[in-house]
Coordinates of C-alpha atoms in Angstrom, one line a residue:
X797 CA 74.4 243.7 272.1
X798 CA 77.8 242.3 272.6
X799 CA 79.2 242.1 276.5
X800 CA 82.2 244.7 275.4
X801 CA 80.7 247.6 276.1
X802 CA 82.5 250.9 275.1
X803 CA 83.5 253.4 278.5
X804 CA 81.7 256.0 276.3
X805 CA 78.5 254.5 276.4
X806 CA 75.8 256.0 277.8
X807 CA 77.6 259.7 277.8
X808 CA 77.6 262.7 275.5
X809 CA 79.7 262.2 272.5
X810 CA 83.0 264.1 271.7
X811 CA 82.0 266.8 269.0
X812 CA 85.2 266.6 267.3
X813 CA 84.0 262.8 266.7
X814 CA 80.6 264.1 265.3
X815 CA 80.0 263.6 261.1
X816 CA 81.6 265.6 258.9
X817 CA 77.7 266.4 256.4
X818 CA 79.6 268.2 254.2
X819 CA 82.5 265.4 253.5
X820 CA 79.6 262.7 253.3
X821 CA 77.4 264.5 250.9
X822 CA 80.5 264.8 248.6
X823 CA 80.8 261.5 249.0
X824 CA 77.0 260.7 247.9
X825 CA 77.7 262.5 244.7
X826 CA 80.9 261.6 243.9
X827 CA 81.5 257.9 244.3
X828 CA 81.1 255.6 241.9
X829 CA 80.0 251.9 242.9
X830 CA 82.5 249.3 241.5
X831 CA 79.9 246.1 240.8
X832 CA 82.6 243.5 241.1
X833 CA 83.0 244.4 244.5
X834 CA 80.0 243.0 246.5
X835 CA 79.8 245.4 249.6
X836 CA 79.2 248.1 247.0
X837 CA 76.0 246.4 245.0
X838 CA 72.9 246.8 246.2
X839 CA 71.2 244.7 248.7
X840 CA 67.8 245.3 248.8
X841 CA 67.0 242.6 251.7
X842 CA 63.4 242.8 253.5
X843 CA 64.8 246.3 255.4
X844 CA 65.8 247.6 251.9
X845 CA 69.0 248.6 250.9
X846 CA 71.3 250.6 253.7
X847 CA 75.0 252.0 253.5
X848 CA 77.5 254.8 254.1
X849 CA 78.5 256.8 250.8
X850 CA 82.1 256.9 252.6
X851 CA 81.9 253.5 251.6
X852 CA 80.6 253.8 248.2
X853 CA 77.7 251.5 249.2
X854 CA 74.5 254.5 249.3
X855 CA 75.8 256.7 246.3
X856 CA 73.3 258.8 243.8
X857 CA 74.5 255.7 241.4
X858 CA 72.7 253.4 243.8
X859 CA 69.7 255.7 244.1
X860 CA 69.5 256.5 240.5
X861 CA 69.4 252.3 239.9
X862 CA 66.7 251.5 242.4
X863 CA 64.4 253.9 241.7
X864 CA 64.4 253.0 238.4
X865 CA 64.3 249.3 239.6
X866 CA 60.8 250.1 241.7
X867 CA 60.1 251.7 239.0
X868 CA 60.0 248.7 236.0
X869 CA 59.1 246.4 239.1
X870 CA 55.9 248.1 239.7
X871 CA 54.8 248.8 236.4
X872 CA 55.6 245.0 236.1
X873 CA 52.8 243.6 238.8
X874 CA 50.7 246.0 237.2
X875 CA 50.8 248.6 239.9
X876 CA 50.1 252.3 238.6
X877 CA 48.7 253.7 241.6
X878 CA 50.3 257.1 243.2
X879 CA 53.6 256.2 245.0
X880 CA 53.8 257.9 248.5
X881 CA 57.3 258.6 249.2
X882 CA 58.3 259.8 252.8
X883 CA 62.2 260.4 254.5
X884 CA 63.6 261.0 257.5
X885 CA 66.3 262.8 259.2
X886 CA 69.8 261.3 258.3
X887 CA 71.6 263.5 256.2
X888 CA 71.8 261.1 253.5
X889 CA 68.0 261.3 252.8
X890 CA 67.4 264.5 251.4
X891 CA 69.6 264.5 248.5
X892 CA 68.6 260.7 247.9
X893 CA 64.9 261.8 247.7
X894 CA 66.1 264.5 245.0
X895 CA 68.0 261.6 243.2
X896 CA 65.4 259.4 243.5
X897 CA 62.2 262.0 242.4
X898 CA 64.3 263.0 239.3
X899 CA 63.8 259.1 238.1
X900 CA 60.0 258.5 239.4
X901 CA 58.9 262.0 237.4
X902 CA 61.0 260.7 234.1
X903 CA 58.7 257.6 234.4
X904 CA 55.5 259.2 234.9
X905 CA 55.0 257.9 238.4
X906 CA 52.5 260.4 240.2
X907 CA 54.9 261.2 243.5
X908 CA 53.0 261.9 246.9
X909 CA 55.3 264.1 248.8
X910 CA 54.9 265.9 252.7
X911 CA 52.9 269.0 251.6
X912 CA 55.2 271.1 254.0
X913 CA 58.7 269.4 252.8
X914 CA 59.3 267.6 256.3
X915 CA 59.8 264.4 257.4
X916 CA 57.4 261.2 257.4
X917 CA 57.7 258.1 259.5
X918 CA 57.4 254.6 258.0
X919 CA 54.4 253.2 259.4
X920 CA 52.5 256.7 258.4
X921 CA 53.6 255.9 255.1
X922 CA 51.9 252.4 255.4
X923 CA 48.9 254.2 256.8
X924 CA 48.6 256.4 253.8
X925 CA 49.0 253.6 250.8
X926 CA 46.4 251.2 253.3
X927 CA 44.0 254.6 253.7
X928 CA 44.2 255.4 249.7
X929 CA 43.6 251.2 248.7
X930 CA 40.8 250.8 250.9
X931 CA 38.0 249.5 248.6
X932 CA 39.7 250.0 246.0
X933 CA 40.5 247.3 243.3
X934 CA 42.5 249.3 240.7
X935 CA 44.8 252.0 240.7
X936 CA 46.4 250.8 243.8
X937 CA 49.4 252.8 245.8
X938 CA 52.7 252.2 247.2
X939 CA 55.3 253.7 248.9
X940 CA 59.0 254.6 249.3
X941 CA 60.8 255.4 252.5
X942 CA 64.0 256.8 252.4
X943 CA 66.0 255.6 256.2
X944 CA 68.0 253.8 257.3
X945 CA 66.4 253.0 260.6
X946 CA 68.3 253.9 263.6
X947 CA 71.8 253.2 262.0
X948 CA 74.5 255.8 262.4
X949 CA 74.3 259.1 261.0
X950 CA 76.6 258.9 258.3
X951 CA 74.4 255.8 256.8
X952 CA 71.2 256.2 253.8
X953 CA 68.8 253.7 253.6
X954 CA 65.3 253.1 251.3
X955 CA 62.8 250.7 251.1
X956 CA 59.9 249.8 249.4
X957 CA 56.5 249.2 250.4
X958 CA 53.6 247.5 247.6
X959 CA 50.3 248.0 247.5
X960 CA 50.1 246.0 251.1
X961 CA 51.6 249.0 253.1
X962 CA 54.3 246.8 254.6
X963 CA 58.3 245.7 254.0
X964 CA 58.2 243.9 250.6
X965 CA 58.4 240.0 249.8
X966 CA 61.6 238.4 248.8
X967 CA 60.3 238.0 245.5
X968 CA 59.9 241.8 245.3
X969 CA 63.1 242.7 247.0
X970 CA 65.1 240.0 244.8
X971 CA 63.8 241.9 241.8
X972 CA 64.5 245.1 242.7
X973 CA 67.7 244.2 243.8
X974 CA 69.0 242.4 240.6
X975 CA 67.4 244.8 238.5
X976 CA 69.4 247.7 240.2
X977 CA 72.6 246.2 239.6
X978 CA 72.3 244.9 236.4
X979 CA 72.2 249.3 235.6
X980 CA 75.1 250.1 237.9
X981 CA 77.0 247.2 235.9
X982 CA 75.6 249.1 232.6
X983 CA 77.0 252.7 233.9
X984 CA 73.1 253.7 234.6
X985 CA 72.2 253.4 230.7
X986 CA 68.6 253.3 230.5
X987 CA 68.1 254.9 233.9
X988 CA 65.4 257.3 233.0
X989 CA 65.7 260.8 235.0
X990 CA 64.8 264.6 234.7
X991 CA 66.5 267.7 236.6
X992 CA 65.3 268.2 239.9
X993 CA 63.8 271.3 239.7
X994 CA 61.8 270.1 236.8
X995 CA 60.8 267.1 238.2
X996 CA 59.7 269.5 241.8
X997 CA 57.7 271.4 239.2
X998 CA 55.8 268.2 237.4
X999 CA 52.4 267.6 237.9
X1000 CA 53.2 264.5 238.6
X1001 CA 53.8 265.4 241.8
X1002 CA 51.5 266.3 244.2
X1003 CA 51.4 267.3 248.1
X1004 CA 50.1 265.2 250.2
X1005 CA 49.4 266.0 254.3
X1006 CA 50.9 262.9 255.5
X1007 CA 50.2 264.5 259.3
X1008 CA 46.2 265.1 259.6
X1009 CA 45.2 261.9 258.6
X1010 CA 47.1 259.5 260.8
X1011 CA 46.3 262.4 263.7
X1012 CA 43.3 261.9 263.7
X1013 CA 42.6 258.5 262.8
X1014 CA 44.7 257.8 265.9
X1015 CA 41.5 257.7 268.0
X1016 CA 40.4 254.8 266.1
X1017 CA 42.8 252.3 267.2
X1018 CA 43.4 253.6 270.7
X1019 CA 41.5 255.0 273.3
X1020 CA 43.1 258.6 273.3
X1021 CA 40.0 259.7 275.0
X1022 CA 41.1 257.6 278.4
X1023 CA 44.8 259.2 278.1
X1024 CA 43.3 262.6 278.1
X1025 CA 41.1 262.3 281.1
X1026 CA 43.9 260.5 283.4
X1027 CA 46.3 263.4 283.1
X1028 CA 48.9 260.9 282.7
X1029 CA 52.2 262.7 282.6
X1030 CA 53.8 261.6 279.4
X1031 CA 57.9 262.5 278.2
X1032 CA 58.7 262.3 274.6
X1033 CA 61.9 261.9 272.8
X1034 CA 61.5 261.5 269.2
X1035 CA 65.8 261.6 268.9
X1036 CA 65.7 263.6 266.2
X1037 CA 63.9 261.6 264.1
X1038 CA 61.1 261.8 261.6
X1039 CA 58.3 261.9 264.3
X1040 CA 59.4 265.3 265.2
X1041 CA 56.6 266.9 263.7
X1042 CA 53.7 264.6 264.4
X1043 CA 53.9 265.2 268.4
X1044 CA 52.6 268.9 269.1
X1045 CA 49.5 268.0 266.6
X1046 CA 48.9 264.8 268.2
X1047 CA 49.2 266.4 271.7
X1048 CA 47.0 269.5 270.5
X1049 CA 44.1 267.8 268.9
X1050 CA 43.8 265.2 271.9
X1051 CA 44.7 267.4 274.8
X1052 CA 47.2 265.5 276.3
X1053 CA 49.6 266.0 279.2
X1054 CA 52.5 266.0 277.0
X1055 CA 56.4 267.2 277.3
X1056 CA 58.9 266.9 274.0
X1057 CA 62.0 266.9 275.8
X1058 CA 63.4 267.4 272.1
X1059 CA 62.3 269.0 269.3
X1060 CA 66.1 269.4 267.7
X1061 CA 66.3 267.9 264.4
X1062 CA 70.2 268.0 263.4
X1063 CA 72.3 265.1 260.7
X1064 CA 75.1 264.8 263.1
X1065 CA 72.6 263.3 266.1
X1066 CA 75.4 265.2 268.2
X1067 CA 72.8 265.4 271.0
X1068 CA 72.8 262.0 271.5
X1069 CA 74.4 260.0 274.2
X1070 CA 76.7 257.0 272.9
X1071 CA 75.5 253.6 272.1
X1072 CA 77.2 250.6 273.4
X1073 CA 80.0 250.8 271.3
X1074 CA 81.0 254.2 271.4
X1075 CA 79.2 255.1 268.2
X1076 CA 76.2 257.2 267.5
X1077 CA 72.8 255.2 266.9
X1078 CA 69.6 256.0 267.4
X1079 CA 68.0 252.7 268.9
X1080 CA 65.2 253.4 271.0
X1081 CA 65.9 250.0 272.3
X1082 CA 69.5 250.7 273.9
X1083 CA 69.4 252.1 277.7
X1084 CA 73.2 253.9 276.0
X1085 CA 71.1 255.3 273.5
X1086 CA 68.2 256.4 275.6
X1087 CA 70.4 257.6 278.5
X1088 CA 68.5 261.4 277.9
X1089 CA 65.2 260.0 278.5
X1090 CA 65.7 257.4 281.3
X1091 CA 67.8 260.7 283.2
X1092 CA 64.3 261.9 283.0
X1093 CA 62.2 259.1 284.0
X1094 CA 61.1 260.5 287.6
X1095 CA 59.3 263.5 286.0
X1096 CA 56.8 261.3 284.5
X1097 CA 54.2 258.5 284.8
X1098 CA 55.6 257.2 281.3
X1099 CA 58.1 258.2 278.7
X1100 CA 59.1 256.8 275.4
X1101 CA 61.4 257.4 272.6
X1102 CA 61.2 256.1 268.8
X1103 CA 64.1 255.5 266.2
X1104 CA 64.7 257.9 263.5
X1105 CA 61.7 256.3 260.8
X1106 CA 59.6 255.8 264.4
X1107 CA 58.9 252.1 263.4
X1108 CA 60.2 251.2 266.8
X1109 CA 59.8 252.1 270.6
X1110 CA 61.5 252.3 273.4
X1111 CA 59.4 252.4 276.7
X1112 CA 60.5 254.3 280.0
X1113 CA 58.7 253.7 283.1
X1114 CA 59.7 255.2 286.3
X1115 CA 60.2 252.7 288.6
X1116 CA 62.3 250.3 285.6
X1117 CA 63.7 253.0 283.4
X1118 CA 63.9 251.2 279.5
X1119 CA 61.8 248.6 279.7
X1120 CA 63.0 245.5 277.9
X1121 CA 61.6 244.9 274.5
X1122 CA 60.0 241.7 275.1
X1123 CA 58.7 242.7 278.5
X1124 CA 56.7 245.3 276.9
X1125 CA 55.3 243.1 274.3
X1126 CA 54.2 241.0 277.0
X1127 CA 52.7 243.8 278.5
X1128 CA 50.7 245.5 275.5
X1129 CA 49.4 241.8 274.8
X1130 CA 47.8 240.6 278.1
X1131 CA 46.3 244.5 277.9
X1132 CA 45.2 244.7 274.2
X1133 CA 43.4 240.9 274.3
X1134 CA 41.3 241.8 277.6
X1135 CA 40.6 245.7 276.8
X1136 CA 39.8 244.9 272.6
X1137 CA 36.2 243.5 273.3
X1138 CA 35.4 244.0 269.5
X1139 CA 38.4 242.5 268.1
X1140 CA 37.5 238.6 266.9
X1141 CA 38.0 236.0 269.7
X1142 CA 40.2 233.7 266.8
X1143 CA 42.7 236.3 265.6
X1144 CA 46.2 235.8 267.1
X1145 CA 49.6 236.4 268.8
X1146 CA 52.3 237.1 266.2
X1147 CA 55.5 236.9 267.4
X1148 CA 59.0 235.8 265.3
X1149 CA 60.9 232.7 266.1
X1150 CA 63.9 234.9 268.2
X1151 CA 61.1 236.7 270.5
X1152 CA 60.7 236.0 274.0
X1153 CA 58.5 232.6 274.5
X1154 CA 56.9 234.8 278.0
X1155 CA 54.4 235.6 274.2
X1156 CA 53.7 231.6 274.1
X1157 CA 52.9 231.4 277.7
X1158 CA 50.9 234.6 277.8
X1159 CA 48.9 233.7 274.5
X1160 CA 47.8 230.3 275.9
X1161 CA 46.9 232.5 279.1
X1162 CA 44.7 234.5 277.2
X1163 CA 43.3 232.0 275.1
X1164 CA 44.7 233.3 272.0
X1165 CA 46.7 231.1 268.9
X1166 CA 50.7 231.8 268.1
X1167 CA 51.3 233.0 264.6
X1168 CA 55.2 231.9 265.0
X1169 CA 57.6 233.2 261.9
X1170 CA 60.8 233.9 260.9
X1171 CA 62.3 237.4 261.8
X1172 CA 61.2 240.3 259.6
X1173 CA 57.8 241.8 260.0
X1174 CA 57.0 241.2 256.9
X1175 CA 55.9 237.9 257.8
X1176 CA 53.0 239.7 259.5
X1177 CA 51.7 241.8 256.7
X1178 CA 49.0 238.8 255.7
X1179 CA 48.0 238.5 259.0
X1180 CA 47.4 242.0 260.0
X1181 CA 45.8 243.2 256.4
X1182 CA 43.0 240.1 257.2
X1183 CA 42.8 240.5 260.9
X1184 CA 43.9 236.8 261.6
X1185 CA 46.7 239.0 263.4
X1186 CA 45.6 241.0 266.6
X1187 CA 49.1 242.0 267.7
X1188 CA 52.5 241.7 265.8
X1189 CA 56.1 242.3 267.9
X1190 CA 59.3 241.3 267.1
X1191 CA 62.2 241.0 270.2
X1192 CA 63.9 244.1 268.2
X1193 CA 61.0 246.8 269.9
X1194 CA 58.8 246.7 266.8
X1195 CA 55.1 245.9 266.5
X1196 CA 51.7 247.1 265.7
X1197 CA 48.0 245.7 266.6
X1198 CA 44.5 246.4 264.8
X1199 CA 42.2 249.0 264.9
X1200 CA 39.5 248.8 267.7
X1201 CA 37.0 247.7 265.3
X1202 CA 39.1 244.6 264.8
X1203 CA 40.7 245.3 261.2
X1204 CA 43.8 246.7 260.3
X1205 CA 46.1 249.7 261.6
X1206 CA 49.0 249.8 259.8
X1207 CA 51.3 246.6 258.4
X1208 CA 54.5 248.3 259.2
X1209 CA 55.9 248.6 262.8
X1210 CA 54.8 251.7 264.1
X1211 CA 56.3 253.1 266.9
X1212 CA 54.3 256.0 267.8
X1213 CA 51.1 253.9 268.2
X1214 CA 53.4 251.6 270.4
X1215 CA 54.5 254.6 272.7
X1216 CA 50.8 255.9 273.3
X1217 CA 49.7 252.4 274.1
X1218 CA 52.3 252.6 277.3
X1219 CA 50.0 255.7 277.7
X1220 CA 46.8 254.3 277.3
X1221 CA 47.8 251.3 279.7
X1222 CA 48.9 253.4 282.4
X1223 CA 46.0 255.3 281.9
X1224 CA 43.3 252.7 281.9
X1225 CA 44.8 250.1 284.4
X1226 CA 46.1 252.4 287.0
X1227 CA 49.4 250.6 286.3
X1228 CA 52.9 251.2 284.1
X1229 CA 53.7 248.6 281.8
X1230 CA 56.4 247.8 283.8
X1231 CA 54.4 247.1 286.8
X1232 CA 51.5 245.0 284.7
X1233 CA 54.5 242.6 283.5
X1234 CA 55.8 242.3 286.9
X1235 CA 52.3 240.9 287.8
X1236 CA 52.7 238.5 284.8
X1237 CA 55.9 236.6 285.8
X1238 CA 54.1 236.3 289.4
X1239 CA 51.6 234.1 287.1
X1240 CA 53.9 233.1 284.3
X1241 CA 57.4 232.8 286.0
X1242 CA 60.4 235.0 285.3
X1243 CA 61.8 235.9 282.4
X1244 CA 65.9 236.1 281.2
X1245 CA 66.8 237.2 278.5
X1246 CA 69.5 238.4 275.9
X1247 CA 71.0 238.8 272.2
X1248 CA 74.6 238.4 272.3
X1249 CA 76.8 238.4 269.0
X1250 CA 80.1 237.0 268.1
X1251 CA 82.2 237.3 265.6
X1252 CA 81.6 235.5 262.1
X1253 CA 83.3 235.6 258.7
X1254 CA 81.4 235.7 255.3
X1255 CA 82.0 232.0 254.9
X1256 CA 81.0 231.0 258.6
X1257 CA 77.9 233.2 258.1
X1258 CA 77.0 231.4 254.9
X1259 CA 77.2 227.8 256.8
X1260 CA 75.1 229.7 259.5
X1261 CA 72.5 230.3 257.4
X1262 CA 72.3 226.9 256.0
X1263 CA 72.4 224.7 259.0
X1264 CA 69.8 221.6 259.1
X1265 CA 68.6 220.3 263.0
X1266 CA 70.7 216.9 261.8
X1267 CA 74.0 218.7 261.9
X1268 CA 73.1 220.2 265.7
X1269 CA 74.6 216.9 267.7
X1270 CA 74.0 218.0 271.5
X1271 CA 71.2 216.3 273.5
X1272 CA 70.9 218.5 276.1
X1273 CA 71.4 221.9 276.9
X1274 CA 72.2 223.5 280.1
X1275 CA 71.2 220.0 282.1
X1276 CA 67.8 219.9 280.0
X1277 CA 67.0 217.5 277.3
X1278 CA 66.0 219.0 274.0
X1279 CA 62.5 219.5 272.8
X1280 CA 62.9 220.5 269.6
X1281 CA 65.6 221.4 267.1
X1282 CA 64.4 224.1 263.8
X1283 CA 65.7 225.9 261.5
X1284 CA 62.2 226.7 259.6
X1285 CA 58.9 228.4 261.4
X1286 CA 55.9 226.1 262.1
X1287 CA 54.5 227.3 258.7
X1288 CA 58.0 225.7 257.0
X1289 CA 59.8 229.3 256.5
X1290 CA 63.3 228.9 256.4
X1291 CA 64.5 231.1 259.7
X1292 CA 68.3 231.2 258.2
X1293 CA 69.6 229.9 260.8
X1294 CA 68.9 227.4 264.1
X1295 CA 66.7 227.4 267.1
X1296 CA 66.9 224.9 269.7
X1297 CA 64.1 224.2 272.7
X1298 CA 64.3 222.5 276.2
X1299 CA 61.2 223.1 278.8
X1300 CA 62.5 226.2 280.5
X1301 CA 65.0 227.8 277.9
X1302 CA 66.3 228.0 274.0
X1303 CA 68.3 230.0 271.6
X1304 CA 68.6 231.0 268.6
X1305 CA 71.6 231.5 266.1
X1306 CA 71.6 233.7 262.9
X1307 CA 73.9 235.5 260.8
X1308 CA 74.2 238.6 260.9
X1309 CA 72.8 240.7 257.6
X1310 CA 74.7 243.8 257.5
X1311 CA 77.9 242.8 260.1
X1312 CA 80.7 240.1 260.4
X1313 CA 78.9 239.3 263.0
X1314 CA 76.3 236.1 264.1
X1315 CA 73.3 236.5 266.7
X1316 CA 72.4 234.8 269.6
X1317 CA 69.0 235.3 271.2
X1318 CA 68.8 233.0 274.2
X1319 CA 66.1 232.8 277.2
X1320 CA 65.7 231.2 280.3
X1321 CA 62.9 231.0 282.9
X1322 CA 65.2 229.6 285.3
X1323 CA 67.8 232.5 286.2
X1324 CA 70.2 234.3 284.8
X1325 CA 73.1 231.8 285.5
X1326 CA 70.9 229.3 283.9
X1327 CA 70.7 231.9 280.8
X1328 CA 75.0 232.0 281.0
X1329 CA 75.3 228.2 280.5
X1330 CA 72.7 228.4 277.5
X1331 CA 74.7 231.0 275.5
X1332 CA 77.9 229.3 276.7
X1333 CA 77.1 226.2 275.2
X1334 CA 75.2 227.6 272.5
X1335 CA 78.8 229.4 271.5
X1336 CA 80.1 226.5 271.8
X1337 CA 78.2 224.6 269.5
X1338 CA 78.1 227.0 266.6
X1339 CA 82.0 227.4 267.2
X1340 CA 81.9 223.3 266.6
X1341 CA 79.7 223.6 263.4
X1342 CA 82.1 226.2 262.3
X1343 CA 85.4 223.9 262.6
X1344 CA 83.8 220.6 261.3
X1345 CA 82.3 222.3 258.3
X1346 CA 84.1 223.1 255.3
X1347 CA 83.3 226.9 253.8
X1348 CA 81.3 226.7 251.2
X1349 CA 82.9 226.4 247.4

């Protein structure tokens, strides 16, 4: 987050600032996408394709062109599987699964939808198309989720997930994307959809119990057996989101010593406390965000929250309150590689390029090899799907791990399994997470660690996401000479952007996808001064590159 942070943050928000659902779903209905202008296409990048329909960038025009897009795409790869399709609680989502079921019916897709019209996180979505392709060569499934993440209430989002349960490759994504606006450049002709009451009425779609199934198959990848006989007081704030639902089964079937501190489900999030910058967002990682919970921290032995598609987690202990993101992945992995007996001594730490290197240190600790990529878990769907991958995190709170057998959970973040881990550890070692990653930097030193961003224009970010190690000119950084200078992963993936190494600190710089912003992730296990003169001089040097390149014709 940036270091300008909003006097609201933290606090309840104004309701006379709250969304206006009726204006906005007027808005989904009646814009009209101009293609000429490029922040009203459709960008369907690895997180699929997000926007407000106050800004004519998540309209039923964009809907009606994707879904038919996912549609030709997947009949294409020769996928004709069913197509689970799941949403969650933004108010945007409901009328863009209508929009969107009206075009998979008119194509003959069979359409798994929640059997009790509710809500379905992401990575139970990738749990149901992994679950249904298991040994299965033909016929495969995929999925749609309709969110857009923990954005702001006003934006939609979907995405698509192939036969592999997790995001979609570039190749996919690219296709969708040009596909979808080569028909809202056309006016929609050849858009194939029926009305939605007809399409609800089509045997093509069927009901599906997204919630059973990943209940109880939840014992097979952790030990809920241990978190039951602890008595480990656990607080739960699913903010509204599409997890909602899943918690009283969960807590039912496994007898746990559980508290919802929420169960209110509402499009405006006006129970939410104020995010950094004022604004409403439901990031599970933000201490503004999660003020509710962390309030609430001395009432249990561990608490956690999840965004609104629960593909993230945000872990509350109560002697830390939010745990930072990389100190919990630290924490789940020096747990997960000593309590996973059964999992195969060879598979791997997975981490991106922008995560905390405390992974590196820890993995070498544990005898384990670093699966190092560019950001975007879908980097990890391989990895996990084989089992070369024990544990997958990004620096953003996302990450899931294998099944206790050794092979795979899910290939999508999930943030539910990520929350009852924080249970499981506190139940099995005696200790929070919080506490078990103190003990690490006793072993492994200390930790600093933050993601700044700074303005960027479109041209800025463009040379951003181009920059080669030859054009970086410094040879040291904050007093240390440089190790390394990249702008690909180990495995040659472009990151889109650069990273740059000395012994005890780095960072990272990347343009921003979705803001006129760029991103720095910097770390230091010296102190946090030490930290300040990396992302000063880091600022400096992308401000440099800015002024001696020329924008790009």
């Amino acid at each position: 987050m940036t270091g300008n942070v909003d006097p609201r943050a933290g606090k309840p928000v104004d309701p006379a600032s709250l969304l206006d659902v009726g204006q906005l779903l007027g808005a989904y209905y009646a814009g009209r996408p101009d293609p000429a202008q490029p922040a009203q296409r459709v960008s369907f990048g690895t997180s699929g394709h997000r926007g407000s329909a106050f800004d004519t960038a998540f309209n039923e025009a964009h809907i009606l062109a994707i879904a038919q897009a996912i549609c030709l795409d997947r009949k294409a790869r020769g996928v004709d599987g069913p197509l689970f399709v799941g949403i969650d609680t933004h108010a945007l989502s409901a009328p863009a699964f209508k929009t969107a079921l009206e075009v998979f019916v008119a194509n003959g897709v069979t359409t798994m939808i929640d059997a009790h019209g509710g809500y379905t996180p992401t990575p139970v979505i990738s749990h149901a198309i992994l679950s249904f392709n298991r040994d299965r060569t033909r016929g495969l499934a995929d999925g749609v989720v309709i969110t857009p993440s923990h954005n702001p209430p006003a934006d939609g989002g979907i995405k698509y997930n192939p036969p592999h349960g997790g995001p979609a490759d570039t190749d996919t994504t690219s296709a969708v994307e040009h596909i979808a606006n080569a028909f809202i450049k056309a006016g929609l002709a050849g858009v194939r959809r029926v009305p939605y009451e007809r399409a609800r009425a089509s045997a093509e779609v069927r009901r599906y119990d997204y919630i059973s199934p990943y209940v109880a198959d939840l014992e097979n990848v952790l030990d809920m057996a241990a978190i039951a006989a602890s008595g480990v007081k656990i607080g739960i704030d699913p903010l509204g989101g599409a997890a909602v639902r899943y918690w009283a089964p969960i807590i039912d079937r496994y007898r746990l010593n559980a508290t919802l501190v929420s169960e209110v489900v509402d499009p405006t999030f006006g129970f939410m406390t104020a995010d950094w910058d004022g604004q409403i967002r439901m990031d599970c990682s933000s201490p503004y965000a999660m003020a509710r919970l962390v309030g609430l921290s001395a009432e249990f032995d561990i608490a956690f929250g999840n965004d609104t598609d629960a593909d993230r987690h945000g872990i509350v202990t109560p002697s830390q309150g939010l745990m930072n993101p990389n100190h919990y992945l630290a924490a789940a992995i020096s747990y997960l590689f000593g309590a996973r007996t059964a999992w195969p001594r060879t598979c791997a730490v997975g981490k991106t390029m922008v995560t905390s290197a405390m992974l590196d240190r820890l993995a070498l600790k544990v005898g384990r090899p670093v699966i190092e990529t560019p950001v975007g878990f879908r980097w990890f769907v391989d990895g996990l799907g084989s089992g070369a991958i024990g544990f997958a995190g990004e620096e953003s709170a996302g990450a899931s791990f294998l099944r206790r057998d050794g092979t795979v959970w899910t290939t999508e973040k999930d943030g539910l399994l990520l929350g009852l881990l924080a249970a499981e550890i506190t139940a099995s070692s005696g200790r929070s997470p919080s506490e078990l990653y103190g003990g690490l930097t006793q072993e492994l030193g200390a930790s600093f660690y933050e993601r700044t961003d700074a303005p960027a224009t479109r041209d800025q970010k463009a040379i951003l996401g181009k920059l080669q190690p030859d054009q970086v000119t410094i040879a040291r950084l904050a007093g240390e000479p440089l190790l390394a200078v990249e702008s690909a992963a180990p495995g040659g993936a472009p990151l889109g952007g650069i990273r740059v190494r000395t012994r005890n600190g780095w960072f990272a710089a990347r343009p921003s996808g979705t803001e006129d912003v760029y991103k720095i992730y910097a770390e230091s296990f010296v102190s946090g001064t030490h930290l300040q003169e990396i992302q000063r001089e880091a600022g400096e040097l992308i401000g440099g590159v800015f002024e001696r390149t020329e924008p790009p014709g």
